[in-house]
Amino acid sequence: MTHPLTFFRLLIAALLLCLGAQHAFAQKVLLLTTNITDPNPEKPDAVDAYLNLQNEFASALANPSDLTKLSELGNPNAISQATFTAASGSPYDIVIVAATYKPIDPTNWAVLQSAVANRWANSIVFFIDGCCEAENGGNGGRLVAALNGGTGSAFELGSQLNGIASFPLNTNSPFATSFSALNPFAGGYITYINKVPASNALYLASGTPPASFPAPGATPTNNVYGLLIPTAQSNAGKGACVFAVVDISPFIGDPWNANKTKVAPAFLNAATSENGACGLPKISKSFDKTDLYLGGSDNTAALTITLSNGTPTDISNVNLTDNLPAPLVVGNGTVGSTCTANSLSASPGSNVVSNSAFTIPSGGCTITVPVVWPNSVAGRQACIDTPSVTNTITPGTDFVSPTGQVNTPATASLACHAAQLSISKQVVWPANITPVDLTGTSFPVSVV
């Protein structure tokens, strides 16, 4: 930890929250902290860190109420699996775990390890202070133990740095892109982490020149400030995406002034973007047209379902169900897929497209299906009653990946138009009649 913040800095943090200074993301965030919630005359920087951390992420959300804060990690048995599944409709996109001077109770460390191992949230971010192992119950060492048990890693605590510093982003890491705007990461009074595979070493020791950045790969790297474990590598693909530093100082004093408005967008992008460092697949969809006409043969459209995979590894055992909105049904024609290990079902006349236990190759794939708005009595009535329909695939329900998925619904819309009658008229003058101007003349036409 560093020296206490001034009241002025707190006002700036609160003002940023009120003004909505950051781009808004529609995500769910859970903030878990130890029990310092009220100003402490001896250590107000702990209170400041938690407040700034909360404001940083709340101001980056489309709705600040999508951030839930629980300050009870110091209490025995304060959290359980239910804590992580309380978000309505889907798991939390990010769970942030923060601790300063007070210890996290061992019972809660056990739950945090299980949360990582079993992906009770898509991403779990640890800011565990490394200033004072003797005072906070060895939180840094317990963090490393929880990471090793939850992800299957072999990290160790390294040396300490007792001062404020800037830690460079390891641009050789394949996971660095999401954090390019947060370079360097400012902090201080920290404990480094050793034996981190080079590709997972996201932030390096202060003062490390680019020429000394480790080459990508699994070579163990020491004196790592911040590490990232993508979903595909966490507990053999079963665990959560994890970021960890043995530090809380990024959210106080001079480090906070350097980091604010940059931290939340970087982590939200890493955890929820289809191209983010956590490597979650995303589903999207589109029709090749926006309007259908029942009067002729123009009542068909091609539906394309796109599945992204920005990781170098194929994602297998993916399940997808697309329930077409009435009155749309699968049409006659070719159903295609560039995904692999397909078990694709899309029968003409049905309203369901499904693919079970298939694989999204690295780089992604697409599924194409012909759909039709029937030119039948029921179809024409639906065109009158509901002239526009939206096809939605809901991740976590209709689209489920064993590595997790971006939880943004995929939608595409079609508008229906009834048959149109076009009428035109023309006056043909006989050869022996001089044409006259008929402007304004009325010629009634009856149509049955």
mmCIF file of N, CA and C in Angstrom, residues 214-333:
data_model
loop_
_atom_site.group_PDB
_atom_site.id
_atom_site.type_symbol
_atom_site.label_atom_id
_atom_site.label_comp_id
_atom_site.label_asym_id
_atom_site.label_seq_id
_atom_site.Cartn_x
_atom_site.Cartn_y
_atom_site.Cartn_z
ATOM 1 N N PRO A 214 10.231 -11.682 -22.505
ATOM 2 C CA PRO A 214 10.396 -13.091 -22.867
ATOM 3 C C PRO A 214 9.635 -13.434 -24.148
ATOM 4 N N ALA A 215 10.203 -14.340 -24.909
ATOM 5 C CA ALA A 215 9.529 -14.815 -26.125
ATOM 6 C C ALA A 215 8.301 -15.616 -25.731
ATOM 7 N N PRO A 216 7.240 -15.585 -26.544
ATOM 8 C CA PRO A 216 6.035 -16.347 -26.214
ATOM 9 C C PRO A 216 6.347 -17.829 -26.041
ATOM 10 N N GLY A 217 5.646 -18.450 -25.127
ATOM 11 C CA GLY A 217 5.850 -19.867 -24.892
ATOM 12 C C GLY A 217 5.626 -20.216 -23.437
ATOM 13 N N ALA A 218 6.088 -21.404 -23.055
ATOM 14 C CA ALA A 218 5.851 -21.917 -21.710
ATOM 15 C C ALA A 218 7.060 -21.781 -20.797
ATOM 16 N N THR A 219 8.117 -21.117 -21.260
ATOM 17 C CA THR A 219 9.312 -20.972 -20.432
ATOM 18 C C THR A 219 8.976 -20.223 -19.142
ATOM 19 N N PRO A 220 9.290 -20.776 -17.959
ATOM 20 C CA PRO A 220 8.973 -20.095 -16.692
ATOM 21 C C PRO A 220 9.663 -18.741 -16.596
ATOM 22 N N THR A 221 8.902 -17.747 -16.177
ATOM 23 C CA THR A 221 9.402 -16.374 -16.062
ATOM 24 C C THR A 221 9.233 -15.900 -14.628
ATOM 25 N N ASN A 222 10.266 -15.280 -14.064
ATOM 26 C CA ASN A 222 10.214 -14.784 -12.698
ATOM 27 C C ASN A 222 9.985 -13.274 -12.666
ATOM 28 N N ASN A 223 9.689 -12.769 -11.478
ATOM 29 C CA ASN A 223 9.464 -11.342 -11.265
ATOM 30 C C ASN A 223 8.363 -10.803 -12.180
ATOM 31 N N VAL A 224 7.232 -11.505 -12.173
ATOM 32 C CA VAL A 224 6.069 -11.104 -12.970
ATOM 33 C C VAL A 224 5.135 -10.291 -12.072
ATOM 34 N N TYR A 225 4.744 -9.122 -12.551
ATOM 35 C CA TYR A 225 3.821 -8.284 -11.774
ATOM 36 C C TYR A 225 2.381 -8.761 -11.938
ATOM 37 N N GLY A 226 1.940 -8.996 -13.176
ATOM 38 C CA GLY A 226 0.563 -9.427 -13.419
ATOM 39 C C GLY A 226 0.524 -10.580 -14.399
ATOM 40 N N LEU A 227 -0.284 -11.596 -14.082
ATOM 41 C CA LEU A 227 -0.390 -12.763 -14.962
ATOM 42 C C LEU A 227 -1.832 -12.931 -15.432
ATOM 43 N N LEU A 228 -1.991 -13.564 -16.575
ATOM 44 C CA LEU A 228 -3.312 -13.877 -17.105
ATOM 45 C C LEU A 228 -3.342 -15.322 -17.581
ATOM 46 N N ILE A 229 -4.384 -16.036 -17.173
ATOM 47 C CA ILE A 229 -4.601 -17.414 -17.605
ATOM 48 C C ILE A 229 -5.916 -17.441 -18.374
ATOM 49 N N PRO A 230 -5.890 -17.670 -19.689
ATOM 50 C CA PRO A 230 -7.140 -17.680 -20.446
ATOM 51 C C PRO A 230 -7.978 -18.908 -20.109
ATOM 52 N N THR A 231 -9.224 -18.861 -20.469
ATOM 53 C CA THR A 231 -10.143 -19.949 -20.151
ATOM 54 C C THR A 231 -9.633 -21.291 -20.652
ATOM 55 N N ALA A 232 -9.096 -21.318 -21.855
ATOM 56 C CA ALA A 232 -8.670 -22.586 -22.449
ATOM 57 C C ALA A 232 -7.555 -23.252 -21.657
ATOM 58 N N GLN A 233 -6.774 -22.474 -20.880
ATOM 59 C CA GLN A 233 -5.661 -23.034 -20.114
ATOM 60 C C GLN A 233 -5.997 -23.220 -18.636
ATOM 61 N N SER A 234 -7.155 -22.770 -18.221
ATOM 62 C CA SER A 234 -7.504 -22.802 -16.805
ATOM 63 C C SER A 234 -8.171 -24.125 -16.449
ATOM 64 N N ASN A 235 -7.506 -24.901 -15.594
ATOM 65 C CA ASN A 235 -8.028 -26.209 -15.173
ATOM 66 C C ASN A 235 -8.425 -27.051 -16.378
ATOM 67 N N ALA A 236 -7.491 -27.149 -17.335
ATOM 68 C CA ALA A 236 -7.698 -27.961 -18.538
ATOM 69 C C ALA A 236 -8.964 -27.551 -19.301
ATOM 70 N N GLY A 237 -9.216 -26.235 -19.351
ATOM 71 C CA GLY A 237 -10.365 -25.728 -20.085
ATOM 72 C C GLY A 237 -11.660 -25.694 -19.308
ATOM 73 N N LYS A 238 -11.635 -26.145 -18.050
ATOM 74 C CA LYS A 238 -12.852 -26.159 -17.240
ATOM 75 C C LYS A 238 -12.953 -24.955 -16.302
ATOM 76 N N GLY A 239 -11.861 -24.193 -16.156
ATOM 77 C CA GLY A 239 -11.824 -23.135 -15.162
ATOM 78 C C GLY A 239 -12.144 -21.765 -15.732
ATOM 79 N N ALA A 240 -12.107 -20.775 -14.859
ATOM 80 C CA ALA A 240 -12.377 -19.394 -15.233
ATOM 81 C C ALA A 240 -11.119 -18.750 -15.803
ATOM 82 N N CYS A 241 -11.317 -17.723 -16.605
ATOM 83 C CA CYS A 241 -10.212 -16.871 -17.020
ATOM 84 C C CYS A 241 -9.760 -16.078 -15.791
ATOM 85 N N VAL A 242 -8.437 -15.973 -15.567
ATOM 86 C CA VAL A 242 -7.920 -15.390 -14.329
ATOM 87 C C VAL A 242 -6.874 -14.334 -14.635
ATOM 88 N N PHE A 243 -6.974 -13.202 -13.929
ATOM 89 C CA PHE A 243 -5.894 -12.215 -13.883
ATOM 90 C C PHE A 243 -5.538 -12.019 -12.421
ATOM 91 N N ALA A 244 -4.247 -11.867 -12.130
ATOM 92 C CA ALA A 244 -3.840 -11.720 -10.733
ATOM 93 C C ALA A 244 -2.615 -10.833 -10.614
ATOM 94 N N VAL A 245 -2.653 -9.938 -9.612
ATOM 95 C CA VAL A 245 -1.477 -9.203 -9.142
ATOM 96 C C VAL A 245 -1.480 -9.261 -7.617
ATOM 97 N N VAL A 246 -0.301 -9.237 -7.030
ATOM 98 C CA VAL A 246 -0.205 -9.180 -5.570
ATOM 99 C C VAL A 246 -0.040 -7.701 -5.210
ATOM 100 N N ASP A 247 -1.143 -6.957 -5.415
ATOM 101 C CA ASP A 247 -1.091 -5.507 -5.267
ATOM 102 C C ASP A 247 -2.515 -4.945 -5.255
ATOM 103 N N ILE A 248 -2.736 -3.891 -4.469
ATOM 104 C CA ILE A 248 -3.984 -3.131 -4.499
ATOM 105 C C ILE A 248 -3.708 -1.664 -4.817
ATOM 106 N N SER A 249 -2.428 -1.287 -4.878
ATOM 107 C CA SER A 249 -2.053 0.113 -5.051
ATOM 108 C C SER A 249 -2.430 0.733 -6.392
ATOM 109 N N PRO A 250 -2.776 -0.049 -7.441
ATOM 110 C CA PRO A 250 -3.245 0.620 -8.661
ATOM 111 C C PRO A 250 -4.438 1.536 -8.442
ATOM 112 N N PHE A 251 -5.095 1.432 -7.273
ATOM 113 C CA PHE A 251 -6.313 2.193 -7.044
ATOM 114 C C PHE A 251 -6.166 3.259 -5.963
ATOM 115 N N ILE A 252 -4.920 3.655 -5.646
ATOM 116 C CA ILE A 252 -4.718 4.741 -4.686
ATOM 117 C C ILE A 252 -3.575 5.635 -5.144
ATOM 118 N N GLY A 253 -3.594 6.870 -4.680
ATOM 119 C CA GLY A 253 -2.495 7.787 -4.861
ATOM 120 C C GLY A 253 -2.094 7.997 -6.306
ATOM 121 N N ASP A 254 -0.800 8.160 -6.524
ATOM 122 C CA ASP A 254 -0.290 8.418 -7.867
ATOM 123 C C ASP A 254 -0.570 7.282 -8.847
ATOM 124 N N PRO A 255 -0.460 6.001 -8.433
ATOM 125 C CA PRO A 255 -0.834 4.946 -9.377
ATOM 126 C C PRO A 255 -2.276 5.073 -9.863
ATOM 127 N N TRP A 256 -3.179 5.423 -8.951
ATOM 128 C CA TRP A 256 -4.583 5.573 -9.345
ATOM 129 C C TRP A 256 -4.748 6.703 -10.357
ATOM 130 N N ASN A 257 -4.036 7.805 -10.150
ATOM 131 C CA ASN A 257 -4.120 8.912 -11.094
ATOM 132 C C ASN A 257 -3.647 8.491 -12.486
ATOM 133 N N ALA A 258 -2.688 7.575 -12.551
ATOM 134 C CA ALA A 258 -2.189 7.103 -13.843
ATOM 135 C C ALA A 258 -3.092 6.050 -14.468
ATOM 136 N N ASN A 259 -3.793 5.265 -13.638
ATOM 137 C CA ASN A 259 -4.547 4.114 -14.143
ATOM 138 C C ASN A 259 -6.021 4.395 -14.416
ATOM 139 N N LYS A 260 -6.611 5.358 -13.716
ATOM 140 C CA LYS A 260 -8.072 5.497 -13.751
ATOM 141 C C LYS A 260 -8.574 5.761 -15.164
ATOM 142 N N THR A 261 -9.761 5.255 -15.410
ATOM 143 C CA THR A 261 -10.462 5.228 -16.705
ATOM 144 C C THR A 261 -9.842 4.257 -17.702
ATOM 145 N N LYS A 262 -8.777 3.559 -17.324
ATOM 146 C CA LYS A 262 -8.129 2.603 -18.231
ATOM 147 C C LYS A 262 -8.303 1.155 -17.780
ATOM 148 N N VAL A 263 -8.447 0.951 -16.465
ATOM 149 C CA VAL A 263 -8.440 -0.408 -15.929
ATOM 150 C C VAL A 263 -9.704 -1.170 -16.328
ATOM 151 N N ALA A 264 -10.862 -0.614 -16.028
ATOM 152 C CA ALA A 264 -12.118 -1.330 -16.287
ATOM 153 C C ALA A 264 -12.322 -1.649 -17.760
ATOM 154 N N PRO A 265 -12.136 -0.693 -18.699
ATOM 155 C CA PRO A 265 -12.312 -1.060 -20.103
ATOM 156 C C PRO A 265 -11.398 -2.196 -20.543
ATOM 157 N N ALA A 266 -10.159 -2.200 -20.038
ATOM 158 C CA ALA A 266 -9.229 -3.268 -20.431
ATOM 159 C C ALA A 266 -9.714 -4.621 -19.950
ATOM 160 N N PHE A 267 -10.139 -4.704 -18.687
ATOM 161 C CA PHE A 267 -10.557 -5.995 -18.148
ATOM 162 C C PHE A 267 -11.919 -6.431 -18.700
ATOM 163 N N LEU A 268 -12.809 -5.496 -18.919
ATOM 164 C CA LEU A 268 -14.095 -5.863 -19.512
ATOM 165 C C LEU A 268 -13.908 -6.360 -20.933
ATOM 166 N N ASN A 269 -13.010 -5.736 -21.676
ATOM 167 C CA ASN A 269 -12.726 -6.208 -23.026
ATOM 168 C C ASN A 269 -12.102 -7.598 -23.001
ATOM 169 N N ALA A 270 -11.154 -7.795 -22.088
ATOM 170 C CA ALA A 270 -10.490 -9.100 -22.001
ATOM 171 C C ALA A 270 -11.471 -10.205 -21.655
ATOM 172 N N ALA A 271 -12.442 -9.888 -20.778
ATOM 173 C CA ALA A 271 -13.341 -10.917 -20.257
ATOM 174 C C ALA A 271 -14.576 -11.135 -21.105
ATOM 175 N N THR A 272 -14.988 -10.145 -21.901
ATOM 176 C CA THR A 272 -16.289 -10.251 -22.553
ATOM 177 C C THR A 272 -16.269 -10.063 -24.056
ATOM 178 N N SER A 273 -15.143 -9.683 -24.640
ATOM 179 C CA SER A 273 -15.070 -9.476 -26.076
ATOM 180 C C SER A 273 -14.735 -10.785 -26.774
ATOM 181 N N GLU A 274 -15.267 -10.949 -27.984
ATOM 182 C CA GLU A 274 -14.964 -12.160 -28.742
ATOM 183 C C GLU A 274 -13.485 -12.245 -29.106
ATOM 184 N N ASN A 275 -12.801 -11.107 -29.138
ATOM 185 C CA ASN A 275 -11.365 -11.092 -29.418
ATOM 186 C C ASN A 275 -10.553 -10.800 -28.155
ATOM 187 N N GLY A 276 -11.198 -10.906 -26.985
ATOM 188 C CA GLY A 276 -10.526 -10.610 -25.734
ATOM 189 C C GLY A 276 -9.556 -11.687 -25.309
ATOM 190 N N ALA A 277 -8.729 -11.343 -24.333
ATOM 191 C CA ALA A 277 -7.671 -12.241 -23.887
ATOM 192 C C ALA A 277 -8.200 -13.541 -23.294
ATOM 193 N N CYS A 278 -9.424 -13.520 -22.767
ATOM 194 C CA CYS A 278 -9.955 -14.743 -22.165
ATOM 195 C C CYS A 278 -10.358 -15.787 -23.208
ATOM 196 N N GLY A 279 -10.538 -15.355 -24.447
ATOM 197 C CA GLY A 279 -10.766 -16.306 -25.518
ATOM 198 C C GLY A 279 -12.145 -16.930 -25.544
ATOM 199 N N LEU A 280 -13.188 -16.151 -25.245
ATOM 200 C CA LEU A 280 -14.546 -16.692 -25.249
ATOM 201 C C LEU A 280 -15.154 -16.603 -26.647
ATOM 202 N N PRO A 281 -15.797 -17.663 -27.102
ATOM 203 C CA PRO A 281 -16.463 -17.598 -28.409
ATOM 204 C C PRO A 281 -17.715 -16.729 -28.346
ATOM 205 N N LYS A 282 -18.069 -16.135 -29.466
ATOM 206 C CA LYS A 282 -19.262 -15.294 -29.558
ATOM 207 C C LYS A 282 -20.116 -15.755 -30.725
ATOM 208 N N ILE A 283 -21.434 -15.629 -30.569
ATOM 209 C CA ILE A 283 -22.356 -15.979 -31.631
ATOM 210 C C ILE A 283 -23.045 -14.725 -32.147
ATOM 211 N N SER A 284 -23.210 -14.642 -33.461
ATOM 212 C CA SER A 284 -23.958 -13.559 -34.082
ATOM 213 C C SER A 284 -24.725 -14.155 -35.254
ATOM 214 N N LYS A 285 -25.666 -13.400 -35.793
ATOM 215 C CA LYS A 285 -26.479 -13.944 -36.879
ATOM 216 C C LYS A 285 -26.968 -12.819 -37.770
ATOM 217 N N SER A 286 -27.334 -13.178 -39.012
ATOM 218 C CA SER A 286 -27.839 -12.185 -39.951
ATOM 219 C C SER A 286 -28.639 -12.886 -41.043
ATOM 220 N N PHE A 287 -29.572 -12.147 -41.642
ATOM 221 C CA PHE A 287 -30.259 -12.572 -42.844
ATOM 222 C C PHE A 287 -29.646 -11.837 -44.030
ATOM 223 N N ASP A 288 -29.747 -12.415 -45.220
ATOM 224 C CA ASP A 288 -29.175 -11.769 -46.397
ATOM 225 C C ASP A 288 -30.061 -10.651 -46.933
ATOM 226 N N LYS A 289 -31.229 -10.440 -46.305
ATOM 227 C CA LYS A 289 -32.118 -9.345 -46.684
ATOM 228 C C LYS A 289 -32.914 -8.939 -45.458
ATOM 229 N N THR A 290 -33.552 -7.805 -45.545
ATOM 230 C CA THR A 290 -34.343 -7.324 -44.411
ATOM 231 C C THR A 290 -35.838 -7.393 -44.659
ATOM 232 N N ASP A 291 -36.256 -7.553 -45.939
ATOM 233 C CA ASP A 291 -37.677 -7.525 -46.288
ATOM 234 C C ASP A 291 -38.045 -8.727 -47.149
ATOM 235 N N LEU A 292 -39.217 -9.299 -46.861
ATOM 236 C CA LEU A 292 -39.781 -10.392 -47.645
ATOM 237 C C LEU A 292 -41.141 -9.957 -48.201
ATOM 238 N N TYR A 293 -41.467 -10.435 -49.425
ATOM 239 C CA TYR A 293 -42.723 -10.091 -50.080
ATOM 240 C C TYR A 293 -43.462 -11.372 -50.438
ATOM 241 N N LEU A 294 -44.696 -11.465 -49.980
ATOM 242 C CA LEU A 294 -45.443 -12.711 -50.167
ATOM 243 C C LEU A 294 -46.075 -12.832 -51.541
ATOM 244 N N GLY A 295 -46.098 -11.770 -52.329
ATOM 245 C CA GLY A 295 -46.815 -11.822 -53.603
ATOM 246 C C GLY A 295 -46.167 -12.687 -54.654
ATOM 247 N N GLY A 296 -44.872 -12.891 -54.580
ATOM 248 C CA GLY A 296 -44.193 -13.693 -55.591
ATOM 249 C C GLY A 296 -43.354 -14.773 -54.943
ATOM 250 N N SER A 297 -42.129 -14.911 -55.437
ATOM 251 C CA SER A 297 -41.233 -15.930 -54.886
ATOM 252 C C SER A 297 -40.210 -15.328 -53.934
ATOM 253 N N ASP A 298 -40.382 -14.046 -53.595
ATOM 254 C CA ASP A 298 -39.387 -13.359 -52.773
ATOM 255 C C ASP A 298 -39.720 -13.463 -51.281
ATOM 256 N N ASN A 299 -40.149 -14.646 -50.856
ATOM 257 C CA ASN A 299 -40.480 -14.841 -49.443
ATOM 258 C C ASN A 299 -39.478 -15.762 -48.751
ATOM 259 N N THR A 300 -38.267 -15.866 -49.309
ATOM 260 C CA THR A 300 -37.220 -16.687 -48.699
ATOM 261 C C THR A 300 -36.005 -15.820 -48.386
ATOM 262 N N ALA A 301 -35.238 -16.258 -47.416
ATOM 263 C CA ALA A 301 -34.014 -15.559 -47.023
ATOM 264 C C ALA A 301 -32.997 -16.597 -46.564
ATOM 265 N N ALA A 302 -31.732 -16.200 -46.604
ATOM 266 C CA ALA A 302 -30.654 -17.068 -46.116
ATOM 267 C C ALA A 302 -30.225 -16.584 -44.739
ATOM 268 N N LEU A 303 -30.310 -17.459 -43.749
ATOM 269 C CA LEU A 303 -29.880 -17.159 -42.389
ATOM 270 C C LEU A 303 -28.445 -17.650 -42.211
ATOM 271 N N THR A 304 -27.578 -16.761 -41.731
ATOM 272 C CA THR A 304 -26.188 -17.128 -41.438
ATOM 273 C C THR A 304 -25.923 -16.950 -39.951
ATOM 274 N N ILE A 305 -25.509 -18.015 -39.305
ATOM 275 C CA ILE A 305 -25.120 -17.990 -37.894
ATOM 276 C C ILE A 305 -23.597 -18.045 -37.841
ATOM 277 N N THR A 306 -22.989 -17.031 -37.234
ATOM 278 C CA THR A 306 -21.531 -16.927 -37.191
ATOM 279 C C THR A 306 -21.042 -17.182 -35.775
ATOM 280 N N LEU A 307 -20.049 -18.064 -35.654
ATOM 281 C CA LEU A 307 -19.469 -18.397 -34.344
ATOM 282 C C LEU A 307 -17.985 -18.058 -34.384
ATOM 283 N N SER A 308 -17.569 -17.162 -33.488
ATOM 284 C CA SER A 308 -16.172 -16.721 -33.483
ATOM 285 C C SER A 308 -15.349 -17.576 -32.536
ATOM 286 N N ASN A 309 -14.066 -17.675 -32.844
ATOM 287 C CA ASN A 309 -13.101 -18.323 -31.959
ATOM 288 C C ASN A 309 -11.755 -17.667 -32.213
ATOM 289 N N GLY A 310 -11.411 -16.705 -31.363
ATOM 290 C CA GLY A 310 -10.167 -15.972 -31.546
ATOM 291 C C GLY A 310 -8.956 -16.635 -30.932
ATOM 292 N N THR A 311 -9.103 -17.854 -30.430
ATOM 293 C CA THR A 311 -7.981 -18.557 -29.815
ATOM 294 C C THR A 311 -7.303 -19.458 -30.847
ATOM 295 N N PRO A 312 -6.082 -19.883 -30.578
ATOM 296 C CA PRO A 312 -5.412 -20.807 -31.511
ATOM 297 C C PRO A 312 -5.872 -22.249 -31.363
ATOM 298 N N THR A 313 -6.832 -22.501 -30.465
ATOM 299 C CA THR A 313 -7.277 -23.866 -30.166
ATOM 300 C C THR A 313 -8.731 -24.056 -30.562
ATOM 301 N N ASP A 314 -9.055 -25.203 -31.168
ATOM 302 C CA ASP A 314 -10.442 -25.519 -31.483
ATOM 303 C C ASP A 314 -11.261 -25.656 -30.196
ATOM 304 N N ILE A 315 -12.525 -25.262 -30.256
ATOM 305 C CA ILE A 315 -13.429 -25.394 -29.116
ATOM 306 C C ILE A 315 -14.458 -26.477 -29.461
ATOM 307 N N SER A 316 -14.394 -27.585 -28.766
ATOM 308 C CA SER A 316 -15.261 -28.726 -29.074
ATOM 309 C C SER A 316 -16.415 -28.820 -28.093
ATOM 310 N N ASN A 317 -17.356 -29.720 -28.427
ATOM 311 C CA ASN A 317 -18.527 -29.990 -27.582
ATOM 312 C C ASN A 317 -19.389 -28.748 -27.350
ATOM 313 N N VAL A 318 -19.588 -27.981 -28.415
ATOM 314 C CA VAL A 318 -20.442 -26.798 -28.376
ATOM 315 C C VAL A 318 -21.861 -27.207 -28.772
ATOM 316 N N ASN A 319 -22.846 -26.604 -28.135
ATOM 317 C CA ASN A 319 -24.248 -26.908 -28.441
ATOM 318 C C ASN A 319 -24.993 -25.633 -28.832
ATOM 319 N N LEU A 320 -25.831 -25.762 -29.862
ATOM 320 C CA LEU A 320 -26.561 -24.617 -30.391
ATOM 321 C C LEU A 320 -27.982 -25.017 -30.757
ATOM 322 N N THR A 321 -28.952 -24.196 -30.356
ATOM 323 C CA THR A 321 -30.343 -24.349 -30.785
ATOM 324 C C THR A 321 -30.865 -22.982 -31.185
ATOM 325 N N ASP A 322 -31.429 -22.900 -32.382
ATOM 326 C CA ASP A 322 -32.036 -21.661 -32.850
ATOM 327 C C ASP A 322 -33.507 -21.927 -33.138
ATOM 328 N N ASN A 323 -34.379 -21.374 -32.304
ATOM 329 C CA ASN A 323 -35.823 -21.512 -32.496
ATOM 330 C C ASN A 323 -36.316 -20.347 -33.341
ATOM 331 N N LEU A 324 -36.696 -20.627 -34.584
ATOM 332 C CA LEU A 324 -37.153 -19.570 -35.477
ATOM 333 C C LEU A 324 -38.485 -19.015 -34.996
ATOM 334 N N PRO A 325 -38.647 -17.704 -35.024
ATOM 335 C CA PRO A 325 -39.933 -17.135 -34.602
ATOM 336 C C PRO A 325 -41.022 -17.420 -35.632
ATOM 337 N N ALA A 326 -42.246 -17.724 -35.174
ATOM 338 C CA ALA A 326 -43.364 -17.973 -36.078
ATOM 339 C C ALA A 326 -43.651 -16.710 -36.896
ATOM 340 N N PRO A 327 -43.953 -16.870 -38.190
ATOM 341 C CA PRO A 327 -44.222 -18.137 -38.881
ATOM 342 C C PRO A 327 -43.035 -18.674 -39.667
ATOM 343 N N LEU A 328 -41.791 -18.175 -39.398
ATOM 344 C CA LEU A 328 -40.633 -18.626 -40.170
ATOM 345 C C LEU A 328 -40.403 -20.112 -39.983
ATOM 346 N N VAL A 329 -40.040 -20.777 -41.081
ATOM 347 C CA VAL A 329 -39.673 -22.194 -41.037
ATOM 348 C C VAL A 329 -38.456 -22.394 -41.927
ATOM 349 N N VAL A 330 -37.797 -23.515 -41.739
ATOM 350 C CA VAL A 330 -36.679 -23.883 -42.609
ATOM 351 C C VAL A 330 -37.217 -24.147 -44.003
ATOM 352 N N GLY A 331 -36.556 -23.581 -45.008
ATOM 353 C CA GLY A 331 -36.993 -23.755 -46.381
ATOM 354 C C GLY A 331 -36.243 -24.858 -47.092
ATOM 355 N N ASN A 332 -36.621 -25.107 -48.322
ATOM 356 C CA ASN A 332 -35.914 -26.073 -49.161
ATOM 357 C C ASN A 332 -34.612 -25.445 -49.634
ATOM 358 N N GLY A 333 -33.606 -26.226 -49.729
ATOM 359 C CA GLY A 333 -32.312 -25.716 -50.146
ATOM 360 C C GLY A 333 -31.203 -26.325 -49.318
#
